[in-house]
Short mmCIF file of C-alpha atoms and ligand atoms in Angstrom, two decimals:
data_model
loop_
_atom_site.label_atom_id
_atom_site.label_comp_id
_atom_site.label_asym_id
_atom_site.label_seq_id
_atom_site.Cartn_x
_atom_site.Cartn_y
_atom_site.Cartn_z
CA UNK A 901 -26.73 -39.89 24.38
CA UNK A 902 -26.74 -37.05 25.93
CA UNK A 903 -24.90 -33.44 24.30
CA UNK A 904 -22.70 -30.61 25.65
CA UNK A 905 -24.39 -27.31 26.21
CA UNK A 906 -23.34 -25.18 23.35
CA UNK A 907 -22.31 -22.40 25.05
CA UNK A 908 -23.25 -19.25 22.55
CA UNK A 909 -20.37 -16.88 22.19
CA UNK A 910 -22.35 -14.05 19.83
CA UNK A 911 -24.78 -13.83 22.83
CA UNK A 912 -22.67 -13.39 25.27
CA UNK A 913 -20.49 -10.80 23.07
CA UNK A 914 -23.66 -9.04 22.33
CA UNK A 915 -24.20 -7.92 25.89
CA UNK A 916 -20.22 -6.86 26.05
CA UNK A 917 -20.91 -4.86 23.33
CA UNK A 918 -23.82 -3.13 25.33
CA UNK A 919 -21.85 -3.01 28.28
CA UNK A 920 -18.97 -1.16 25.84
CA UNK A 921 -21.76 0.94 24.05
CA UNK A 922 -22.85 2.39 27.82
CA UNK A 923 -19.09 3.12 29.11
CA UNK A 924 -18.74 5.01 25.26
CA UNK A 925 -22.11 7.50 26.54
CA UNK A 926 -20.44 7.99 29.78
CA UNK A 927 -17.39 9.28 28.44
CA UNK A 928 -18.38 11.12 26.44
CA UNK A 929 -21.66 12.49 28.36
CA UNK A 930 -19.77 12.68 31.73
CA UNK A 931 -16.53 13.77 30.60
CA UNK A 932 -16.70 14.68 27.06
CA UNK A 933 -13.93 12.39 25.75
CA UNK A 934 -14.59 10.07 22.51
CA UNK A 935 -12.74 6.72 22.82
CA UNK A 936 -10.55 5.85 19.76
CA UNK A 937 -9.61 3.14 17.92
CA UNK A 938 -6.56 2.83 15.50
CA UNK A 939 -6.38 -0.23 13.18
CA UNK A 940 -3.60 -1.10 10.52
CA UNK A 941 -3.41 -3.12 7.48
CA UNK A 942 -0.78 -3.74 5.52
CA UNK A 943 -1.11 -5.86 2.51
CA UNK A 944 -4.28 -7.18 0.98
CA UNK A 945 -4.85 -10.55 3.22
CA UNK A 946 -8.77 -11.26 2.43
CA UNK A 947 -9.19 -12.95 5.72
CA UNK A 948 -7.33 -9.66 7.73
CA UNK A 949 -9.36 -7.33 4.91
CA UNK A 950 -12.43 -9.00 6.91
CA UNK A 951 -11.58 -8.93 10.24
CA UNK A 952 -10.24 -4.97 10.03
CA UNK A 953 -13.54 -4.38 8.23
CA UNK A 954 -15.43 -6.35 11.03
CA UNK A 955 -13.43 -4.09 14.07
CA UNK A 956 -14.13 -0.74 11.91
CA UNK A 957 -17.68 -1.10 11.77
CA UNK A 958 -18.24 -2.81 15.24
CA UNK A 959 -16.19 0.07 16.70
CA UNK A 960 -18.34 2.20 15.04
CA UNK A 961 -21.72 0.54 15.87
CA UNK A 962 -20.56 1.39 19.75
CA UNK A 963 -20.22 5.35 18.99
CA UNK A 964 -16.31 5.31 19.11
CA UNK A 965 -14.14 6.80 16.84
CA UNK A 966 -12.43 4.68 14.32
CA UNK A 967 -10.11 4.77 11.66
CA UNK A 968 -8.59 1.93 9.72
CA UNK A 969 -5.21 2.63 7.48
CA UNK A 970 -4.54 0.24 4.60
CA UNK A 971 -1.14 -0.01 3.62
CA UNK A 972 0.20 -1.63 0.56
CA UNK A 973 2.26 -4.84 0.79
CA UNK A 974 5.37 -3.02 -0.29
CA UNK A 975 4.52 -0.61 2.85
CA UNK A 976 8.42 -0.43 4.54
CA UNK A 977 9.47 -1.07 7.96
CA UNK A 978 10.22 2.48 8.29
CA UNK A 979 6.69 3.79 7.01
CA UNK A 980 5.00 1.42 9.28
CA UNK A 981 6.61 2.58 12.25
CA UNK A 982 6.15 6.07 11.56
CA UNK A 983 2.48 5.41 11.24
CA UNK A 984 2.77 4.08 14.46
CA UNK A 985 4.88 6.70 15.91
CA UNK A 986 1.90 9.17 14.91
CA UNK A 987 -0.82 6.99 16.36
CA UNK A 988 0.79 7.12 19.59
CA UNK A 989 1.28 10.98 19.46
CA UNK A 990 -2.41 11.10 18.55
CA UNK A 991 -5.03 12.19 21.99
CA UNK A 992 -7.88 11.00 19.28
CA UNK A 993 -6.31 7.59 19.35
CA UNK A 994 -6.30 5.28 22.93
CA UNK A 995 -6.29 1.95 21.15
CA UNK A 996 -4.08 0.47 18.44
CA UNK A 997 -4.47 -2.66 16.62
CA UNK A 998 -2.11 -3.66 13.68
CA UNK A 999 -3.39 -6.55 12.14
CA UNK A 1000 -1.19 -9.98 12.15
CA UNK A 1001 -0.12 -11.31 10.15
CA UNK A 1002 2.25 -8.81 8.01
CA UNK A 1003 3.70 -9.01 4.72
CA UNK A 1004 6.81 -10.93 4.88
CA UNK A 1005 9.89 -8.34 5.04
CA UNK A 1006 8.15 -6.68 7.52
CA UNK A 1007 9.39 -6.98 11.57
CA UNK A 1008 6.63 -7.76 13.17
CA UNK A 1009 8.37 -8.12 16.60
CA UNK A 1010 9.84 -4.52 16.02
CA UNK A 1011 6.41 -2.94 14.98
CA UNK A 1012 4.62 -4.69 18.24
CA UNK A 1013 7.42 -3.45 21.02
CA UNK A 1014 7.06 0.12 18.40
CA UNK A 1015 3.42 0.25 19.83
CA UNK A 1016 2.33 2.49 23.11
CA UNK A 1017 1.54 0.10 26.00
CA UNK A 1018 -1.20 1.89 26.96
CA UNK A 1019 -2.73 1.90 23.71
CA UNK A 1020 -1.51 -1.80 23.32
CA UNK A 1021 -5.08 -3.14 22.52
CA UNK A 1022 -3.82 -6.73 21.43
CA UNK A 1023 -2.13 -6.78 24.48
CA UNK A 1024 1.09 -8.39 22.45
CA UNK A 1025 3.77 -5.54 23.69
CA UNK A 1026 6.64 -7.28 25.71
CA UNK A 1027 5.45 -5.00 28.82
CA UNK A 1028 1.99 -6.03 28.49
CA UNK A 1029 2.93 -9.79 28.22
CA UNK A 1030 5.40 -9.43 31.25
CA UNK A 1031 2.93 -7.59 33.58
CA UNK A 1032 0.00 -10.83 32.79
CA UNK A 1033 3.22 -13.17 33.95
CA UNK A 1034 3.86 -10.95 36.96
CA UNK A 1035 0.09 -11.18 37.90
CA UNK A 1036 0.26 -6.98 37.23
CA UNK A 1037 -2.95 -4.69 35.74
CA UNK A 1038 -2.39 -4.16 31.65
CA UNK A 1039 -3.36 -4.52 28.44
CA UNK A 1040 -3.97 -8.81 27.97
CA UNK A 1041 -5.31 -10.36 24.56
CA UNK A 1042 -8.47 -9.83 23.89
CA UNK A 1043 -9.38 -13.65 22.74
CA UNK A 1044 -7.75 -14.93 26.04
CA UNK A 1045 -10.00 -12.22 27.48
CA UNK A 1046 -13.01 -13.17 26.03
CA UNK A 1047 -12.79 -17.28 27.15
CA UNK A 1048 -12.13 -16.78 30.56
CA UNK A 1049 -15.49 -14.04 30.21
CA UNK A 1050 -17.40 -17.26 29.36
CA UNK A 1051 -15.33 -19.80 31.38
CA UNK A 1052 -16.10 -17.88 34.76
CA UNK A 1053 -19.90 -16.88 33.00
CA UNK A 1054 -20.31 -20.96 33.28
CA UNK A 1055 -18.31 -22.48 35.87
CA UNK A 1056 -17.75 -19.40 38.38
CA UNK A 1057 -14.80 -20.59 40.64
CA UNK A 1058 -11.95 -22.10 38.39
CA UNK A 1059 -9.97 -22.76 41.39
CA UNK A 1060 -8.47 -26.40 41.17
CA UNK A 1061 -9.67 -27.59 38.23
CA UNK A 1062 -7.28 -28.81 35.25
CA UNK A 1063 -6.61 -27.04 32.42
CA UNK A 1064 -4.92 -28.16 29.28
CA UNK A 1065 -4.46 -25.52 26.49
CA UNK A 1066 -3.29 -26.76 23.34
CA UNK A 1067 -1.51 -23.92 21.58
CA UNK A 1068 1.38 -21.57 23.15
CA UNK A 1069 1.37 -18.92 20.61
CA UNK A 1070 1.82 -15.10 22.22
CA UNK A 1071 -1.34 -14.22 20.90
CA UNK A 1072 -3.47 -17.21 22.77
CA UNK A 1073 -1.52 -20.02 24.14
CA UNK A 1074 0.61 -18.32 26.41
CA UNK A 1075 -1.97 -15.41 27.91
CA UNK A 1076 -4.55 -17.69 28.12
CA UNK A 1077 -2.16 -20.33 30.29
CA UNK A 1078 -1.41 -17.15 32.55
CA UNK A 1079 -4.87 -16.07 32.99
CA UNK A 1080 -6.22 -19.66 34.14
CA UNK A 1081 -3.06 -19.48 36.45
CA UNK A 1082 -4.35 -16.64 37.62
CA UNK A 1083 -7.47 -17.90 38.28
CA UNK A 1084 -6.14 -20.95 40.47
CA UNK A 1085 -6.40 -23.68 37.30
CA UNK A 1086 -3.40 -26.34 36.91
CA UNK A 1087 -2.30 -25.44 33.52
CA UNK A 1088 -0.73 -27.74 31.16
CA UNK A 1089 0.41 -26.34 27.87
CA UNK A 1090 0.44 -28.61 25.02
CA UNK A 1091 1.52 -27.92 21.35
CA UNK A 1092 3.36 -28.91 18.57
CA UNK A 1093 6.11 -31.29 20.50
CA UNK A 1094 3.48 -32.86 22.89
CA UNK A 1095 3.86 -36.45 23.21
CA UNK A 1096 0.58 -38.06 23.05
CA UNK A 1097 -1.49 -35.01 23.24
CA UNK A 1098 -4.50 -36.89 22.82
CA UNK A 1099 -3.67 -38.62 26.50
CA UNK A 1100 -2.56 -34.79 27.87
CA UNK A 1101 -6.11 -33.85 26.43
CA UNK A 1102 -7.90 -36.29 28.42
CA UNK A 1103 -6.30 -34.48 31.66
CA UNK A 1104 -8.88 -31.63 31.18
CA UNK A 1105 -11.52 -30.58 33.15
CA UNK A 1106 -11.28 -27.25 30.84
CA UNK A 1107 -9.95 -28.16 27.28
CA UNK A 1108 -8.81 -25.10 25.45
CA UNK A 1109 -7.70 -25.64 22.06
CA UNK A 1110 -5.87 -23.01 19.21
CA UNK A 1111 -3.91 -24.20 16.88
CA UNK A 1112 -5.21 -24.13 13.72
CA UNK A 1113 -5.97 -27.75 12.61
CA UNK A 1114 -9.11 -28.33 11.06
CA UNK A 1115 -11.46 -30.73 13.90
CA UNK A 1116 -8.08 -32.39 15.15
CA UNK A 1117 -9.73 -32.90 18.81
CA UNK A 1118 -11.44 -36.20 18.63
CA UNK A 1119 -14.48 -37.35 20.92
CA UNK A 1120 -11.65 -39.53 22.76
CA UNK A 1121 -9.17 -37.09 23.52
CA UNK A 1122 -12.41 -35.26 25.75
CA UNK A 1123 -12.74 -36.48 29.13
CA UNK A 1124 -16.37 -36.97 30.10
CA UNK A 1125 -17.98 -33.82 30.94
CA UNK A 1126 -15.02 -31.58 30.23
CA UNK A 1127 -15.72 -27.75 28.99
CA UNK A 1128 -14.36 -27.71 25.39
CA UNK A 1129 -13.55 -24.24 24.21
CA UNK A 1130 -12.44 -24.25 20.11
CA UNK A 1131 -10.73 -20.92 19.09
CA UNK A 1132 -9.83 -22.59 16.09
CA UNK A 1133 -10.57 -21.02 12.92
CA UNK A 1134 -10.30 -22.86 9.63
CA UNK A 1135 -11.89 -22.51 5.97
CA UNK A 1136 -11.99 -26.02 4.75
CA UNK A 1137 -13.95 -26.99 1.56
CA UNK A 1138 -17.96 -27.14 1.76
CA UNK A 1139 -19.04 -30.04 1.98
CA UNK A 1140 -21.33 -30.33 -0.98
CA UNK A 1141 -18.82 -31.31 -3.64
CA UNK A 1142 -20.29 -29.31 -6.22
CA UNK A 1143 -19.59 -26.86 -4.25
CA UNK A 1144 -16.43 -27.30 -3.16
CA UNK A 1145 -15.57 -27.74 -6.67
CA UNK A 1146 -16.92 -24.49 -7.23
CA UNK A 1147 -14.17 -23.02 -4.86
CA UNK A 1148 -17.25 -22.94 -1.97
CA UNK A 1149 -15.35 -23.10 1.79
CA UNK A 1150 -16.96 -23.50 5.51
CA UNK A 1151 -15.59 -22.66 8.60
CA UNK A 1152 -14.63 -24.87 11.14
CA UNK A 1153 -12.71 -24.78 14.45
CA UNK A 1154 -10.10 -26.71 15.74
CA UNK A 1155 -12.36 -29.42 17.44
CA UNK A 1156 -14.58 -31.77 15.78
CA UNK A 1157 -17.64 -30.78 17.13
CA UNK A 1158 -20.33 -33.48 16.22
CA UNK A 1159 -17.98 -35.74 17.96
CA UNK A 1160 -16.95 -34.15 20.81
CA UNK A 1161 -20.68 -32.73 21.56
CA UNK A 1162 -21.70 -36.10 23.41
CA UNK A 1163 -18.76 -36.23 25.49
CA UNK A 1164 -18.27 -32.64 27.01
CA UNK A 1165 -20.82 -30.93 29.16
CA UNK A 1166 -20.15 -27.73 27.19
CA UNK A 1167 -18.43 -26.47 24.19
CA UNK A 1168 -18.57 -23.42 22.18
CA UNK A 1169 -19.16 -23.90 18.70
CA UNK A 1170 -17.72 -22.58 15.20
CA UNK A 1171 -18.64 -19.99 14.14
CA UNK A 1172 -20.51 -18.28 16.88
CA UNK A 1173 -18.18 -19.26 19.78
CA UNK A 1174 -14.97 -17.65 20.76
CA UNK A 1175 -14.75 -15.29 17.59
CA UNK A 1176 -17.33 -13.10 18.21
CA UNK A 1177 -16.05 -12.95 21.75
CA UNK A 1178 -12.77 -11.78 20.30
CA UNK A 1179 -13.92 -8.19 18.75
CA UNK A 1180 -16.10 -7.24 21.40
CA UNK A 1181 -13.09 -8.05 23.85
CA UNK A 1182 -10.98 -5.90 21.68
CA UNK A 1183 -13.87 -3.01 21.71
CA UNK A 1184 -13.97 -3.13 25.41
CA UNK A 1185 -9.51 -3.22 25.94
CA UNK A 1186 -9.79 0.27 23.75
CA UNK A 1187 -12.37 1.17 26.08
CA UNK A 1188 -10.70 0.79 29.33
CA UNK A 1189 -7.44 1.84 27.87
CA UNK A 1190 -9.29 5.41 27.49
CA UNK A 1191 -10.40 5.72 30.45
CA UNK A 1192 -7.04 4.75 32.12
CA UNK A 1193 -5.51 7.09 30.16
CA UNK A 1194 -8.19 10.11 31.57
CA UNK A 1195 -8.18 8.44 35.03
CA UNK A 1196 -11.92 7.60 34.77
CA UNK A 1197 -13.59 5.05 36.93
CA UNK A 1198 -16.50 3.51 34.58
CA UNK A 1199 -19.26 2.64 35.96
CA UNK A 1200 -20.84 0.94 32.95
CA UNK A 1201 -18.06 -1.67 31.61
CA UNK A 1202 -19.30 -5.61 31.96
P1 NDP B 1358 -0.28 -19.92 15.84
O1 NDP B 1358 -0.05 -20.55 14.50
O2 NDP B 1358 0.48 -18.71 16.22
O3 NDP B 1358 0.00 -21.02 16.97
C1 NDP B 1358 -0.50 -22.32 16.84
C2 NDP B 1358 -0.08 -23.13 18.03
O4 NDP B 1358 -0.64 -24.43 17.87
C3 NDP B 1358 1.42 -23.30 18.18
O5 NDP B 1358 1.78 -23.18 19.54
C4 NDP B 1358 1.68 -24.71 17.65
O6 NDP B 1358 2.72 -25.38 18.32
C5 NDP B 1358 0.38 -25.41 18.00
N1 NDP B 1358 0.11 -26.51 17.07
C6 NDP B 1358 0.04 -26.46 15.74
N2 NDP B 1358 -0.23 -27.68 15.23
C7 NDP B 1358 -0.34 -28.51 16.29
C8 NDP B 1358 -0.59 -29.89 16.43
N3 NDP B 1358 -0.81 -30.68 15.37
N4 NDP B 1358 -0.62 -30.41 17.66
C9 NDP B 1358 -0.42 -29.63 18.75
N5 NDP B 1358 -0.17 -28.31 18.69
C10 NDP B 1358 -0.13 -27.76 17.47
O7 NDP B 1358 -1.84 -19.69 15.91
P2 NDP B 1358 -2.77 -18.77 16.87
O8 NDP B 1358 -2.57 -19.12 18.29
O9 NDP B 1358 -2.66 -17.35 16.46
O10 NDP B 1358 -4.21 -19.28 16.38
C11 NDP B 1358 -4.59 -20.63 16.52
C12 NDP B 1358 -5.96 -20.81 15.89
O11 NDP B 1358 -6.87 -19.96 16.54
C13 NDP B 1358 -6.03 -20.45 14.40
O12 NDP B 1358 -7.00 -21.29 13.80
C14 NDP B 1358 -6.56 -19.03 14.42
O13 NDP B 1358 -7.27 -18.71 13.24
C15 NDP B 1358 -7.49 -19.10 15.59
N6 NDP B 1358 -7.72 -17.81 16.24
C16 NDP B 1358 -9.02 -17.47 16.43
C17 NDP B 1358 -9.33 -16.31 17.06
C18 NDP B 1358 -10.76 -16.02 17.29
O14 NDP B 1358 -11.09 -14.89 17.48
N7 NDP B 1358 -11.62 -17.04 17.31
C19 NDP B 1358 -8.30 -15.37 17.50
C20 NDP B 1358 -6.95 -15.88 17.35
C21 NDP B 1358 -6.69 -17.04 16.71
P3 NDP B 1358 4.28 -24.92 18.21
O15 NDP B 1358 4.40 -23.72 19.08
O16 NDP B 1358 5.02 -26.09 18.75
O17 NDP B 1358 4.52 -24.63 16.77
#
């Protein structure tokens, strides 16, 4: 039998990351500005302690400037968006990222429409989201971002083809529906509600799933040949059961990969798919959002 291509996300986000690296030594060679990245925590999440620690460092690694603000749980709605309110005040600052989820009591609907468009880096402000529907230039999501990178990357043209995303949160579902829109796909958006997703599923010629369910995509919910992208992310127990007894966890997407591999002609794997995709999308949104802001054309951006 023969299996999908695995299609290798941390390569592909490795050469983003150059790409973003280059456009950081033009700024600041050429015009003498320092791109800047703002990201918040509130709370002590381990999961959203790793991915803050993750952007930090990768923002870092690219020669941009980069500061991360922990918050206590107890943080208040008004603190928050006073930090905020600074960040967007600050010229060192051109991209800010506070980190979802937040501590329950907290707005996070107010905190995200709180947040400069331009410096909008999640792309989740209600301006942002309106100008992707409108077809209009702004910030968009950088995980939506990143799959349609690899999507085009492998199949070039999208135009005609049918796309079913499973998933129709702001953050992914929706974006990612508008951006294969965009690109001429026949979208169906599936979630929760779907009658017989597996059936809706087999529709696919491009199968993009996030929703959270540990391997829930099953090698007959795949049409043959169909290009399987898993954004899931899911810590499931290893599975060595001394080691699960001992508390030990692996990661696994949303698709069940060893079954689905024979069916599609490609699918990105967990880990080393979408996610690393994600961060350097988010590296190269803060990026673009300086140079906007300055009115500089890069040359160097993938
Ligand atoms: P949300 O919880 O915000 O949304 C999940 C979506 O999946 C909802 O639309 C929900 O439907 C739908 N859904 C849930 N269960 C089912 C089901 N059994 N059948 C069909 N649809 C279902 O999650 P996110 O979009 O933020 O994230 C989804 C997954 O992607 C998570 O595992 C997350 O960790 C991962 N993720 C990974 C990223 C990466 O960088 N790789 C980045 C972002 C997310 P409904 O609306 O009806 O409730």
């Amino acid at each position: 039998m023969t299996q999908a291509t695995v299609i290798d996300g941390k390569a592909f986000a490795d050469g983003i990351r150059d790409g973003v690296a280059r456009a950081v030594t033009e700024l600041k060679d050429d015009y003498g500005i320092t791109p800047g990245l703002a990201v918040v925590l509130v709370g002590d999440d381990p999961a959203s302690a790793v991915y803050v620690r993750n952007k930090g460092e990768q923002a870092n690694a690219v020669g941009m400037h980069s500061v991360t603000h922990r918050l206590p749980a107890h943080t208040s709605q008004g603190e928050l968006l006073e930090l905020v309110g600074q960040l967007n005040a600050d010229a060192s600052i051109h991209g800010i990222l506070v980190q979802m989820p937040l501590p329950r009591g907290l707005d996070a609907d107010a905190v995200i429409a709180a947040i400069d468009p331009a410096k909008d880096v999640d792309g989740l402000h209600p301006l942002n989201a309106g100008r992707l529907s409108a077809g209009l230039p702004g910030m968009v999501p950088c995980t939506p971002v990143g799959c349609m990178m690899l999507l085009k990357d492998r199949l070039g043209d999208l135009s005609g083809r049918h796309a079913v995303m499973v998933g129709r949160s702001n953050l992914m579902g929706k974006p990612m529906a508008q951006l294969l829109l965009a690109a001429n796909c026949t979208v169906t958006v599936a979630h929760s509600r779907t009658r017989d997703l597996a059936a809706v599923c087999r529709l696919a010629d491009i199968l993009v799933v996030a929703v959270g369910q540990p391997e829930m995509v099953k090698a007959d919910w795949v049409k043959p040949g169909a290009v399987v992208l898993d954004v899931g992310m899911n810590r499931v127990p290893s599975k060595d059961p001394e080691k699960a007894a001992a508390g030990k966890t692996r990661l696994v997407g949303d698709v069940d990969f060893a079954a689905v591999s024979p069916i599609a002609s490609q699918i990105t794997p967990v880990p080393g798919g979408i996610g690393p995709m994600t961060i350097a999308c988010l590296l190269r949104n803060a990026v673009q959002a300086c140079a906007a802001e300055r009115g500089v054309r890069l040359s160097a951006l993938v």
